Coordinates of C-alpha atoms and ligand atoms in Angstrom, one line a residue:
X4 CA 175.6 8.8 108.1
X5 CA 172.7 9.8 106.0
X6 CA 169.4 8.0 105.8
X7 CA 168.3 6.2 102.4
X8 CA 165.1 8.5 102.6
X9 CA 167.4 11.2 103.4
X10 CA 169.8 10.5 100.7
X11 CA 166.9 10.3 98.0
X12 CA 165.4 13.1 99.3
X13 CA 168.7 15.6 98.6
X14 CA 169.9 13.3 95.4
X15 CA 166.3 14.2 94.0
X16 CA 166.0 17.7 94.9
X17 CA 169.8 18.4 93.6
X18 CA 167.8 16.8 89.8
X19 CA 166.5 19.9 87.8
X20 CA 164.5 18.4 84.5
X21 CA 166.4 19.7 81.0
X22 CA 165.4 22.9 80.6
X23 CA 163.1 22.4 77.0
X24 CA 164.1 25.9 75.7
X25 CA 167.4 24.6 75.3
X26 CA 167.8 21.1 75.1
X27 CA 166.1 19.7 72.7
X28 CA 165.8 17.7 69.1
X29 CA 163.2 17.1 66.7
X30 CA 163.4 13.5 65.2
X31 CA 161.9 11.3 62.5
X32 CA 158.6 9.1 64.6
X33 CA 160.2 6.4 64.3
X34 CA 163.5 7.6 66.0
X35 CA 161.4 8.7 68.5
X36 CA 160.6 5.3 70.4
X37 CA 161.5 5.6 74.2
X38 CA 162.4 9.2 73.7
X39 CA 160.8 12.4 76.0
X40 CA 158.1 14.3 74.1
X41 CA 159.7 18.3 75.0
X42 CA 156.5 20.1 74.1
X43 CA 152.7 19.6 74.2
X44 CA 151.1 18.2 71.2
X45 CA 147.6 19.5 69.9
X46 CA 146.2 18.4 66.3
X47 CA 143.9 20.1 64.0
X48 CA 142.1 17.0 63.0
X49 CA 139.4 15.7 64.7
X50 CA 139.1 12.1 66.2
X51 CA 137.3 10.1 64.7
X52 CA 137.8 12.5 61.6
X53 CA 133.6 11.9 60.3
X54 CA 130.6 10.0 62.5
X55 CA 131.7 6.3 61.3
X56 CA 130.5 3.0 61.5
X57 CA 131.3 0.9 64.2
X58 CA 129.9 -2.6 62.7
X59 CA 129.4 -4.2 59.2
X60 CA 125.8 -3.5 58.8
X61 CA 123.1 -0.8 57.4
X62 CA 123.4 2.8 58.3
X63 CA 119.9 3.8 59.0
X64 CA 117.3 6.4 60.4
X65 CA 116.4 5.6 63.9
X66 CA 112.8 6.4 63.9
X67 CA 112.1 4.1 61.1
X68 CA 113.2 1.2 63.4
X69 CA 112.5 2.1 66.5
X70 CA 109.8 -0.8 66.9
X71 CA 111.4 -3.7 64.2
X72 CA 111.5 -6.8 65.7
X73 CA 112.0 -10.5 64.4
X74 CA 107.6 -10.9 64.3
X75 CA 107.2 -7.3 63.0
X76 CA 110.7 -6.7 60.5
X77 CA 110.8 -2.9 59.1
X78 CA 111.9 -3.0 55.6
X79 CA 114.3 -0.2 54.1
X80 CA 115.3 0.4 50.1
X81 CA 118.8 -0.2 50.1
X82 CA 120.1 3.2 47.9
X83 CA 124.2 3.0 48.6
X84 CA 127.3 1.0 49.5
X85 CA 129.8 2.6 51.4
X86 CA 133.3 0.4 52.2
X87 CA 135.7 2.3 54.2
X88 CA 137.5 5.2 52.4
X89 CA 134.5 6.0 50.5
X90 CA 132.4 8.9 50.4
X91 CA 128.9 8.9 50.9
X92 CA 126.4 10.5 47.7
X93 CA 123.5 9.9 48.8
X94 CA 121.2 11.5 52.0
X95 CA 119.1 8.8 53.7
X96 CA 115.1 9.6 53.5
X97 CA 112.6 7.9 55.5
X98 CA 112.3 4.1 54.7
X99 CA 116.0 3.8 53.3
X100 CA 119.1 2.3 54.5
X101 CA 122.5 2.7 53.2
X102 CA 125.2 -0.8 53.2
X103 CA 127.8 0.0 55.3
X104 CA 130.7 -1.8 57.1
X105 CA 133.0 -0.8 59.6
X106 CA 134.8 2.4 59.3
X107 CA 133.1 3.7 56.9
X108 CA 131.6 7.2 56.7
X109 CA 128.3 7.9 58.2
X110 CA 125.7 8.9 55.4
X111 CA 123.4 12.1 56.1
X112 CA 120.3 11.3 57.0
X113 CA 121.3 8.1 59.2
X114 CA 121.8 8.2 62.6
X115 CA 122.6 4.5 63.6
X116 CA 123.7 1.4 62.3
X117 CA 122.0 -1.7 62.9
X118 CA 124.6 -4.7 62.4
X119 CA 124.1 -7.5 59.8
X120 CA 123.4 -10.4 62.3
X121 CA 120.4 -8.2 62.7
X122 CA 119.1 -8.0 59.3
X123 CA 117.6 -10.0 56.3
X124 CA 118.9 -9.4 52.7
X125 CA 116.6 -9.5 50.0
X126 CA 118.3 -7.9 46.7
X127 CA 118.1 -4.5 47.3
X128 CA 116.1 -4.0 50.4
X129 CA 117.0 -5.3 53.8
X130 CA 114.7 -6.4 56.8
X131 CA 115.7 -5.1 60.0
X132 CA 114.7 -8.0 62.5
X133 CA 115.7 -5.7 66.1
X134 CA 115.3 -2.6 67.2
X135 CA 118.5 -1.1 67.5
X136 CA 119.5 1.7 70.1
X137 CA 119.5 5.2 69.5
X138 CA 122.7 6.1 67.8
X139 CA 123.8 2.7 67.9
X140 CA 127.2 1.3 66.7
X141 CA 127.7 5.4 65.3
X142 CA 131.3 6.0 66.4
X143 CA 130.9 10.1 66.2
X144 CA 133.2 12.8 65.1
X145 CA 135.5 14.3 67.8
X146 CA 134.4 12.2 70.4
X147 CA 137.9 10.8 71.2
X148 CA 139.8 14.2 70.3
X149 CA 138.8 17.8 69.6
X150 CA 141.1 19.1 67.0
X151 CA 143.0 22.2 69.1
X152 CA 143.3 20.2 72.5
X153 CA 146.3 18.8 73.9
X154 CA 146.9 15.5 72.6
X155 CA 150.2 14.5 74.6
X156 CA 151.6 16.3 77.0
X157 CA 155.2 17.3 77.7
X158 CA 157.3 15.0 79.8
X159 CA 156.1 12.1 78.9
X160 CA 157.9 9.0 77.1
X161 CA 157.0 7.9 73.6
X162 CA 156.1 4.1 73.3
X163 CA 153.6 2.4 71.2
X164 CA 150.7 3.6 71.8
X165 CA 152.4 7.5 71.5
X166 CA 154.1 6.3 68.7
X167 CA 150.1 5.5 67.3
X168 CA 148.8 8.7 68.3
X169 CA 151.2 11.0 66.6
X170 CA 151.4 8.9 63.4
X171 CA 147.3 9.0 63.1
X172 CA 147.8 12.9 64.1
X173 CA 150.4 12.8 61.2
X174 CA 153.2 14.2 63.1
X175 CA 156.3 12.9 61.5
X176 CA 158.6 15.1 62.8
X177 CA 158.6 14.8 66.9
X178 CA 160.9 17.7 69.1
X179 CA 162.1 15.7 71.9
X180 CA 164.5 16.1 74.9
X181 CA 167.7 15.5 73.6
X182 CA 169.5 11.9 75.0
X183 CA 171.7 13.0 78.5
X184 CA 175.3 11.8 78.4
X185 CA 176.5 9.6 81.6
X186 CA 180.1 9.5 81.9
X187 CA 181.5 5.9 83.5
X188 CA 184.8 5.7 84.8
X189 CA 186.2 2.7 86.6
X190 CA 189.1 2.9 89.2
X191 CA 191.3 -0.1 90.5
X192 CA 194.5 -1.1 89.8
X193 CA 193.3 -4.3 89.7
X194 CA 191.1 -4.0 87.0
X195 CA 191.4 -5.3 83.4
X196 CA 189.2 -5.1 80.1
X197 CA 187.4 -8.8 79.9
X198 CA 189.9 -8.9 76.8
X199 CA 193.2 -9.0 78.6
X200 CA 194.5 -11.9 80.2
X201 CA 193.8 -11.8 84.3
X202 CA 197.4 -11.8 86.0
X203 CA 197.0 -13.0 89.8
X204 CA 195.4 -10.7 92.0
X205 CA 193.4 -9.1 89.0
X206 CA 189.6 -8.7 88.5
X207 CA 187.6 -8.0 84.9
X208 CA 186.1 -4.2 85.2
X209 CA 182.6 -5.4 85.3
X210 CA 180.9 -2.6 86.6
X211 CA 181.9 -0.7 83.7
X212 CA 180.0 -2.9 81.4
X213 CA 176.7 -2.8 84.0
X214 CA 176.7 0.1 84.5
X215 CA 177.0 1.3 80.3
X216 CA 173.9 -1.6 80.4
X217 CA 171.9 0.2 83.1
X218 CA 172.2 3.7 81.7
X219 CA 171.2 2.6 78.1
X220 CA 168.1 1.3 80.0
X221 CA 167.5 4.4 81.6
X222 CA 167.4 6.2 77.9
X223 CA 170.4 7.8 78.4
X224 CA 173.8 7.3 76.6
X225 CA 176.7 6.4 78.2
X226 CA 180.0 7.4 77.2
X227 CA 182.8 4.6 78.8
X228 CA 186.1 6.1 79.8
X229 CA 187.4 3.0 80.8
X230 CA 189.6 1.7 83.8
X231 CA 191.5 4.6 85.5
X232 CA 194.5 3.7 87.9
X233 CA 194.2 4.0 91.7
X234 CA 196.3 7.5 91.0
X235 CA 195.2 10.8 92.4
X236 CA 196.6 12.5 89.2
X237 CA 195.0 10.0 86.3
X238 CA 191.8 9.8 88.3
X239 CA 192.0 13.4 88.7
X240 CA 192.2 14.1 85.1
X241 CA 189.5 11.0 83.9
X242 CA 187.1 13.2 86.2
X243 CA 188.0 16.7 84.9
X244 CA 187.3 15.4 81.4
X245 CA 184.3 13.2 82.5
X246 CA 182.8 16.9 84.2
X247 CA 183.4 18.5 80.7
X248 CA 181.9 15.8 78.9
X249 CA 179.0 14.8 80.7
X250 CA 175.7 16.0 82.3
X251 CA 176.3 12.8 84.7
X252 CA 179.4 11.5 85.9
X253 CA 179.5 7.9 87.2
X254 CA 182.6 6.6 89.1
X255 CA 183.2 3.4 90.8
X256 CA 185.4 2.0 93.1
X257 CA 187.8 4.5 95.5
X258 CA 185.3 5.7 97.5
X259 CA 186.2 4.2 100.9
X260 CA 188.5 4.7 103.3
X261 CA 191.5 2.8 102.0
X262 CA 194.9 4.6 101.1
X263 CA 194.0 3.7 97.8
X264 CA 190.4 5.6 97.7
X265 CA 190.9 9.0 95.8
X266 CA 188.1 10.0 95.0
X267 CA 186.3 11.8 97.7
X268 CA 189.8 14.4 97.6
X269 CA 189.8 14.8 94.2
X270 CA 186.3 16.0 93.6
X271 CA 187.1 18.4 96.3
X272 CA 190.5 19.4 94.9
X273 CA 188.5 20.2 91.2
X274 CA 186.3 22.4 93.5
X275 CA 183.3 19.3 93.7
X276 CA 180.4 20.2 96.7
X277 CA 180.2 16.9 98.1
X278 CA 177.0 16.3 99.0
X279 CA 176.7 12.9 100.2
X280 CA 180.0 11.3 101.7
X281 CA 178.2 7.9 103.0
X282 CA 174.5 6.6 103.4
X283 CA 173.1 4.2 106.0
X284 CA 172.7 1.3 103.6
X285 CA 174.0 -2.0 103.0
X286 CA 175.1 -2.6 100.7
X287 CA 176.4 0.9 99.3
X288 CA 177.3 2.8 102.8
X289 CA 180.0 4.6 100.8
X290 CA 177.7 6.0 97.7
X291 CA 179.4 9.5 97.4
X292 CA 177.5 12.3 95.7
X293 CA 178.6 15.6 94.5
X294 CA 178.1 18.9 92.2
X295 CA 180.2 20.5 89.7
X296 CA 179.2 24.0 88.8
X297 CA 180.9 25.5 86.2
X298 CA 179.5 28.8 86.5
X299 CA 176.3 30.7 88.0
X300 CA 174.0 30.2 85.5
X301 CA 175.4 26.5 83.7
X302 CA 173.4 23.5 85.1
X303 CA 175.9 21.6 87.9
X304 CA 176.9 18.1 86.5
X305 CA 176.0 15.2 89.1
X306 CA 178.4 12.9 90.4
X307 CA 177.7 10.0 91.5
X308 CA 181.0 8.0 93.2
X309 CA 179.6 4.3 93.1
X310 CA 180.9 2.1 95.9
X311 CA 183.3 -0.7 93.9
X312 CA 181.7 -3.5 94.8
X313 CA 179.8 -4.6 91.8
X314 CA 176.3 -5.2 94.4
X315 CA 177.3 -2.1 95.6
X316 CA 177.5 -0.4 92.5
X317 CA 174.4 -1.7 91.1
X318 CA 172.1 -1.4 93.9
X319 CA 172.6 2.5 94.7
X320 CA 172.2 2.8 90.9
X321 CA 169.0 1.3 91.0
X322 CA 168.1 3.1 94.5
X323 CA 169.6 6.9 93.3
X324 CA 170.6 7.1 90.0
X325 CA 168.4 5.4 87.5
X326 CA 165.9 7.7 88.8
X327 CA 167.7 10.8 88.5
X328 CA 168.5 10.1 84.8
X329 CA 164.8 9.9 83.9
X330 CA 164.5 12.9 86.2
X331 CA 167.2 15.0 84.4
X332 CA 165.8 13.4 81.0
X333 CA 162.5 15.6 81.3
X334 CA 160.3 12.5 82.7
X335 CA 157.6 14.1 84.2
X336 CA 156.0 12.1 86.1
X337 CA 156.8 8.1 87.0
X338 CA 160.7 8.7 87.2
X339 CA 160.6 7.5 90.8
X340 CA 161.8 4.2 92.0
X341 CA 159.3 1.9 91.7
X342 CA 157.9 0.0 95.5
X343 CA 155.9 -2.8 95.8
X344 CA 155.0 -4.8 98.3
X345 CA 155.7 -8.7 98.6
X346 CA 155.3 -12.0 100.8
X347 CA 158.5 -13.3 100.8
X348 CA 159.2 -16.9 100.2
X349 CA 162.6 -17.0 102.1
X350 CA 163.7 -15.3 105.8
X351 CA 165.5 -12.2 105.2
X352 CA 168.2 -10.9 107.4
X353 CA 170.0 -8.4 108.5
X354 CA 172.1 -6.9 111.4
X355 CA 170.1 -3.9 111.8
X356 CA 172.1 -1.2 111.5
X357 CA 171.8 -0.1 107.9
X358 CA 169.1 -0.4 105.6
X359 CA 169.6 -3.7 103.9
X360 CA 168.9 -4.4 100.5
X361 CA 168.7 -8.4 99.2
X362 CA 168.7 -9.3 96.0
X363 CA 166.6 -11.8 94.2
X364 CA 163.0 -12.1 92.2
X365 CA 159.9 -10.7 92.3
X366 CA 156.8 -12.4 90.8
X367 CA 153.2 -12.8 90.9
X368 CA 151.8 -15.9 92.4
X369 CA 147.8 -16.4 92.0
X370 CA 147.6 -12.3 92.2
X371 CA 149.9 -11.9 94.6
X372 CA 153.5 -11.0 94.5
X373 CA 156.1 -13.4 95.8
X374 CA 159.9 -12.4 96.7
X375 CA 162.0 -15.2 96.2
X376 CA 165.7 -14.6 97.7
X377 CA 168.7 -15.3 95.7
X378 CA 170.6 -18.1 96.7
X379 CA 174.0 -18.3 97.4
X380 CA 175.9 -15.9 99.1
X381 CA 174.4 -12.0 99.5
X382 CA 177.7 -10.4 99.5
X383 CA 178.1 -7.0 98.2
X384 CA 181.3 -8.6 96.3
X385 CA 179.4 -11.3 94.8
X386 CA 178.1 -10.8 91.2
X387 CA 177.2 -14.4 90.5
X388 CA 174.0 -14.6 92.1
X389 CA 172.7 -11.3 91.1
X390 CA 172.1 -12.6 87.7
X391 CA 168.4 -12.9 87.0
X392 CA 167.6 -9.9 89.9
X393 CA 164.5 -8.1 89.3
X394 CA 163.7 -6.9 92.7
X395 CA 165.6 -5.6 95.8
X396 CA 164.1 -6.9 99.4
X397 CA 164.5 -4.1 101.7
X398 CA 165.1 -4.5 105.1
X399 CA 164.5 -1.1 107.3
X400 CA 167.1 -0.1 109.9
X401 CA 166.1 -1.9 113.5
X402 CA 164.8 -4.9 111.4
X403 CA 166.7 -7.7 111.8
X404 CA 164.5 -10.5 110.3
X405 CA 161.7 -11.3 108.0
X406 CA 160.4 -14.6 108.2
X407 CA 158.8 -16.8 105.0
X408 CA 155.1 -15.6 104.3
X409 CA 155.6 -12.3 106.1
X410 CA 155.5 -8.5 103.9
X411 CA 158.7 -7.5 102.5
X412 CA 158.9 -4.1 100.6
X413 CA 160.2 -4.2 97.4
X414 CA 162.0 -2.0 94.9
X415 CA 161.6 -3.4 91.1
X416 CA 164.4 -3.1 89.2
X417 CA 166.2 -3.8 85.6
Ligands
LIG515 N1 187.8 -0.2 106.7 C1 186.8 -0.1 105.9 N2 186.8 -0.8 104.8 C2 185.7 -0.8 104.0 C3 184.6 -0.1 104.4 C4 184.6 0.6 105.6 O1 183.6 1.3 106.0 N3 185.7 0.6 106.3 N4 183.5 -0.1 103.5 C5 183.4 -1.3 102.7 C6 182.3 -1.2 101.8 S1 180.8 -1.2 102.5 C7 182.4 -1.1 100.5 S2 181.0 -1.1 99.5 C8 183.7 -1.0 99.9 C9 183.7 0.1 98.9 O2 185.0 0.3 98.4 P1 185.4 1.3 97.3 O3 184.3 2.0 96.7 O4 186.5 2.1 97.9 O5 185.9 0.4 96.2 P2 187.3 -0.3 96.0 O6 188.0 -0.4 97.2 O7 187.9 0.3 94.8 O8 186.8 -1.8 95.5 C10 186.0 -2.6 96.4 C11 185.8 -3.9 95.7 O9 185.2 -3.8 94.5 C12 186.0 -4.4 93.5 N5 185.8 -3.5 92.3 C13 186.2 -2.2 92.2 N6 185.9 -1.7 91.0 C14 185.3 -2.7 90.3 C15 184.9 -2.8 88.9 N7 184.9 -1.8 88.1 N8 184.4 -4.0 88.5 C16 184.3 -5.1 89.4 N9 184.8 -5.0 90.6 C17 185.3 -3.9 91.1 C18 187.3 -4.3 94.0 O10 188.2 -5.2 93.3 C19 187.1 -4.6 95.4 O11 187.0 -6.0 95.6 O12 184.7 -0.8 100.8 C20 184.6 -1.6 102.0 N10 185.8 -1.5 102.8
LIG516 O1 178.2 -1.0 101.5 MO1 179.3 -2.1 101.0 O2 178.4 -1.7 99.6 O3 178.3 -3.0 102.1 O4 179.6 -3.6 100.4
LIG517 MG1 188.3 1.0 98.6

């Protein structure tokens, strides 16, 4: 059986990014929240555009109040107002001072701006009680952006503050990675929509609705093929249509060792590489991963054969494929899973012999972070507790026990 670092390590390599020469889309800004930027930005604006005025205040010459102070005031003519969005007339000579307030447009001739706390108004002349610093409160052309450098890089997803920097760089049109398509399937004859009536011995298809919630989250869009019987032909042909549909193909259930587990033969039959047959984790030992290459030069489509278990299906999504989908989505960097460590509150245990994964919650106590074990039952078949997870406790092989106040590493998830 595979190692979890082992497993990562070929699931990650098998992840090429979307090539950006041919997968790509150019949207309105404001479709373009949580989206990949697919190419470099530069700007031919400056930033600030014009020197500016950090403070409400008098724009004035340094060296005519270099020594003003509250016993010795320097007086300046007062010979403009500027508000914001206004455009200076006049140049500042010696023993003047412009009105100016914040954002406004440096006038020539002044070189700082002394605020109005500082100052004494007398119609039109104003006492400077302090001397201000050189260049004070100036906030100077360019010196947050160059026009012609990069301005965002490629790879990298656009939130808020991206959002602000392209708007202010009056980019309205935005060429971003286009959104990767994750095929789910769920297999069980057991399984029903949450809509139908539950006959004995039947289960709701949960998984399919986590696993549509978890790929949303990712920034991907899922496309839900629904419950497919425990039949090598239907499951055969959900997957050959899921391959053609999809750049990611997520399965779950039927990958065990049950007469009723197809799915292992059946990527092989439609001429799947398996790559991964079983990993040396709990829960999730089963997690099958394989290719589909359509031809030489197409890029393979992943498959990912969740375990059924709905623990099992969400915590090797978390661990494996929530990271490949921000991979494969042109996330350049920050697409790995996400450790931290923790004091637990709780013992953690585990028999040893796979790397175990608890569920429960981190948070941060007085600066530190806390892992507080769900309660209840931590098995792989029990969704009830899971509710409310944000963080995975992870147990290495050989480690059997953790005990309350001790370091726990953590993967953050949701
Ligand atoms: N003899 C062995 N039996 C099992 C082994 C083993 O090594 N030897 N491994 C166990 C482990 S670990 C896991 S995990 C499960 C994985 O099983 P499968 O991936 O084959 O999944 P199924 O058998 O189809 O279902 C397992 C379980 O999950 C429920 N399920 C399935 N699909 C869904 C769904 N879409 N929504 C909610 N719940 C679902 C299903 O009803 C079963 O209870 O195998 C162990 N067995
Ligand atoms: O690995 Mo299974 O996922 O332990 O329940
Ligand atoms: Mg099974």
């Amino acid at each position: 059986m595979l190692s979890v670092q082992d497993a990562e390590t070929t699931i990650f390599n098998l992840v090429q990014p979307l090539n950006p020469q041919r997968n790509t889309e150019v949207v309105d800004l404001l479709a373009a929240n949580s989206r990949v930027l697919a190419s470099p930005v530069t700007s031919q604006l400056d930033f600030p555009h014009w020197d500016n005025s950090a403070m409400d205040g008098y724009a004035v010459r340094y060296t005519d109040v270099q020594h003003a102070s509250q016993q010795q005031p320097v007086t300046l003519e007062i010979v403009e107002e500027i508000p914001a969005g206004y455009q200076p007339q006049s140049t500042i000579q010696p023993g003047q001072a412009a009105r100016i307030f914040t954002g406004a447009v440096m006038p020539a001739g002044a070189d700082t701006v002394v605020m109005q706390e500082r100052t004494q108004r007398e119609n039109n002349r104003v006492s400077i009680l302090a001397a201000p610093k050189p260049q004070e409160f100036v906030r100077h052309r360019a010196s947050y952006y160059k026009a012609g450098g990069q301005l965002l890089p490629a790879g990298i997803m656009l939130n808020a503050p991206e959002i602000a920097v392209l708007a202010a760089a009056q980019c309205t049109q935005v060429k971003v990675y286009r959104r990767l398509c994750v095929a789910i399937l769920s297999t069980g004859n057991e399984l029903v929509t949450p809509e139908q009536p539950l006959q004995p011995g039947q289960i709701v298809d949960s998984n399919q609705y986590a696993l549509a919630a978890l790929v949303k989250q990712s920034g991907a869009e899922p496309l839900m093929l629904g419950i497919i019987p425990d039949q090598a032909i239907a499951i055969s042909e959900a997957i050959a249509h899921a391959i053609s549909k999809a750049d990611i193909i997520l399965s779950s259930g039927g990958v065990s060792v049950g007469d009723y587990d197809y799915v292992q033969q059946i990527i092989e039959s439609l001429g799947g590489k398996i790559h991964i047959c079983a990993v040396a984790m709990k829960p999730g030992k089963p997690l099958t991963v394989a290719t589909f290459q359509e031809n030489q030069i197409s890029t393979p489509r992943l498959y990912f054969g969740l375990p059924g278990n709905p623990v099992s299906a969400l915590v090797t999504f978390w661990r494996f494929v929530q990271p490949t989908i921000k991979k494969l989505s042109g996330i350049s960097e920050g697409w790995e899973p996400k450790f931290v460590k923790a004091l637990t509150c709780h013992e953690l245990r585990s028999d040893g012999k796979r790397e175990t994964y608890v569920w429960g919650k981190l948070r941060l106590q007085d600066g530190v972070y806390e892992f507080q074990l769900a309660g209840g039952n931590q098995n792989s078949g029990n969704l009830i507790n899971l509710a409310q997870t944000n963080a995975l406790g992870i147990l290495i092989e050989g480690q059997t026990l953790i005990s309350p106040g001790e370091q726990v590493q953590v993967l953050q998830v949701g």
